[in-house]
PDB file of C-alpha atoms in Angstrom:
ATOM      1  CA  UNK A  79     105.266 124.163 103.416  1.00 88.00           C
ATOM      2  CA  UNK A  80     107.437 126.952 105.323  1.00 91.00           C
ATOM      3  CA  UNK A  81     105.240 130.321 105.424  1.00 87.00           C
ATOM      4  CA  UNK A  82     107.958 133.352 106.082  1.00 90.00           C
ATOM      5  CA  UNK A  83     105.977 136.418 108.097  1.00 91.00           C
ATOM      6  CA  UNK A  84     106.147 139.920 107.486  1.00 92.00           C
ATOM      7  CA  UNK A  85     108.788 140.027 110.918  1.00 96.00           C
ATOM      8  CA  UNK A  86     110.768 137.729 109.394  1.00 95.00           C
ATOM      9  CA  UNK A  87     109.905 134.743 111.262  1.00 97.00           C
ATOM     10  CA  UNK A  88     108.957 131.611 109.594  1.00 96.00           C
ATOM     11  CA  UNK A  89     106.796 128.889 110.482  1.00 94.00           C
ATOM     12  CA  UNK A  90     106.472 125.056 108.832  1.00 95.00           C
ATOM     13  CA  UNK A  91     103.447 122.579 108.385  1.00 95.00           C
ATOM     14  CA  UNK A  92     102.343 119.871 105.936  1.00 95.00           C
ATOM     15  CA  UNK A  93      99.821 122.240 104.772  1.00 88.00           C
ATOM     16  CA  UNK A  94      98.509 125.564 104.653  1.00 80.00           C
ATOM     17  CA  UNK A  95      95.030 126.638 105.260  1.00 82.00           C
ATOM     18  CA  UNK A  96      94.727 129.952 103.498  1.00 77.00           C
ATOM     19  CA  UNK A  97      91.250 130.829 105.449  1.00 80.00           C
ATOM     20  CA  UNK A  98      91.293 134.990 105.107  1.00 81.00           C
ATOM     21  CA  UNK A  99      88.217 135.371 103.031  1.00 79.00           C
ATOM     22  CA  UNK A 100      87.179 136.366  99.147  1.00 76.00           C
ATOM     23  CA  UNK A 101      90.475 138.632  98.593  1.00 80.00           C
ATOM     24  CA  UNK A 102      92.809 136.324 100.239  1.00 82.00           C
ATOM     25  CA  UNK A 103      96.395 136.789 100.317  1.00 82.00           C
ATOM     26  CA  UNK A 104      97.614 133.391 100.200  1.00 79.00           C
ATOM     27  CA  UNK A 105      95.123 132.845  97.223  1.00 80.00           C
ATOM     28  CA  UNK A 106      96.705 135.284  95.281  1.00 84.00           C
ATOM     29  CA  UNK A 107     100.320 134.157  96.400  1.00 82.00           C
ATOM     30  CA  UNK A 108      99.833 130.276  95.390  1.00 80.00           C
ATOM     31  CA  UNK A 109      97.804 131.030  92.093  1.00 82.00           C
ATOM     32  CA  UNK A 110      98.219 134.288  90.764  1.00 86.00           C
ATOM     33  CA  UNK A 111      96.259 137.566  91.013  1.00 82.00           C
ATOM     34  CA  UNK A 112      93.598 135.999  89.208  1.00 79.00           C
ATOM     35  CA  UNK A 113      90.406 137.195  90.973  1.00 77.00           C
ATOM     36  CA  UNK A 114      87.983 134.450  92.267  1.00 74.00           C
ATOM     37  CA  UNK A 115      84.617 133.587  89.740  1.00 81.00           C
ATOM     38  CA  UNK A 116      81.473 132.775  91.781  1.00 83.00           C
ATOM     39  CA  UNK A 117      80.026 129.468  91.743  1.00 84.00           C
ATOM     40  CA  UNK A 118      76.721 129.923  93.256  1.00 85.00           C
ATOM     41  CA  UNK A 119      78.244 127.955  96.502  1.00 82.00           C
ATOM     42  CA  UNK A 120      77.142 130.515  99.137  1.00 82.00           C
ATOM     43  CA  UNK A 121      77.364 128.349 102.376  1.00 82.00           C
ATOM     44  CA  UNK A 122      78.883 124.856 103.398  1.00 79.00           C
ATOM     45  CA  UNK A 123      76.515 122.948 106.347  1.00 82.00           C
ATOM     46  CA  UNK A 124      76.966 119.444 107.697  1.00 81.00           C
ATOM     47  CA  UNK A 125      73.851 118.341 109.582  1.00 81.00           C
ATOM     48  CA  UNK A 126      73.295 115.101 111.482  1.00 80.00           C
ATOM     49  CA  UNK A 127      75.278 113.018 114.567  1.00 76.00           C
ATOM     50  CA  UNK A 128      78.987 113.442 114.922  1.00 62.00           C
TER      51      UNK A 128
END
């Protein structure tokens, strides 16, 4: 995956974490400017030793 910045630069990975919220840019890049449905998933908790 090579991500290309707005300055030009570009930075490579194995993956990319798109991670900026309900509108997110990447979202839209990688699937389309379909806009997101909800689930009912509000919240995501893992509870117990590490």
């Amino acid at each position: 995956m090579t991500a290309v910045l707005e300055t030009g630069e570009t930075l490579s990975g194995d993956v990319l974490i798109g991670a900026d919220g309900i509108h997110s840019a990447i979202r839209a890049c990688m699937l389309g400017p379909d806009k997101p449905a909800f689930t009912g998933n509000v919240a995501w908790a893992r509870r117990g030793a590490g």
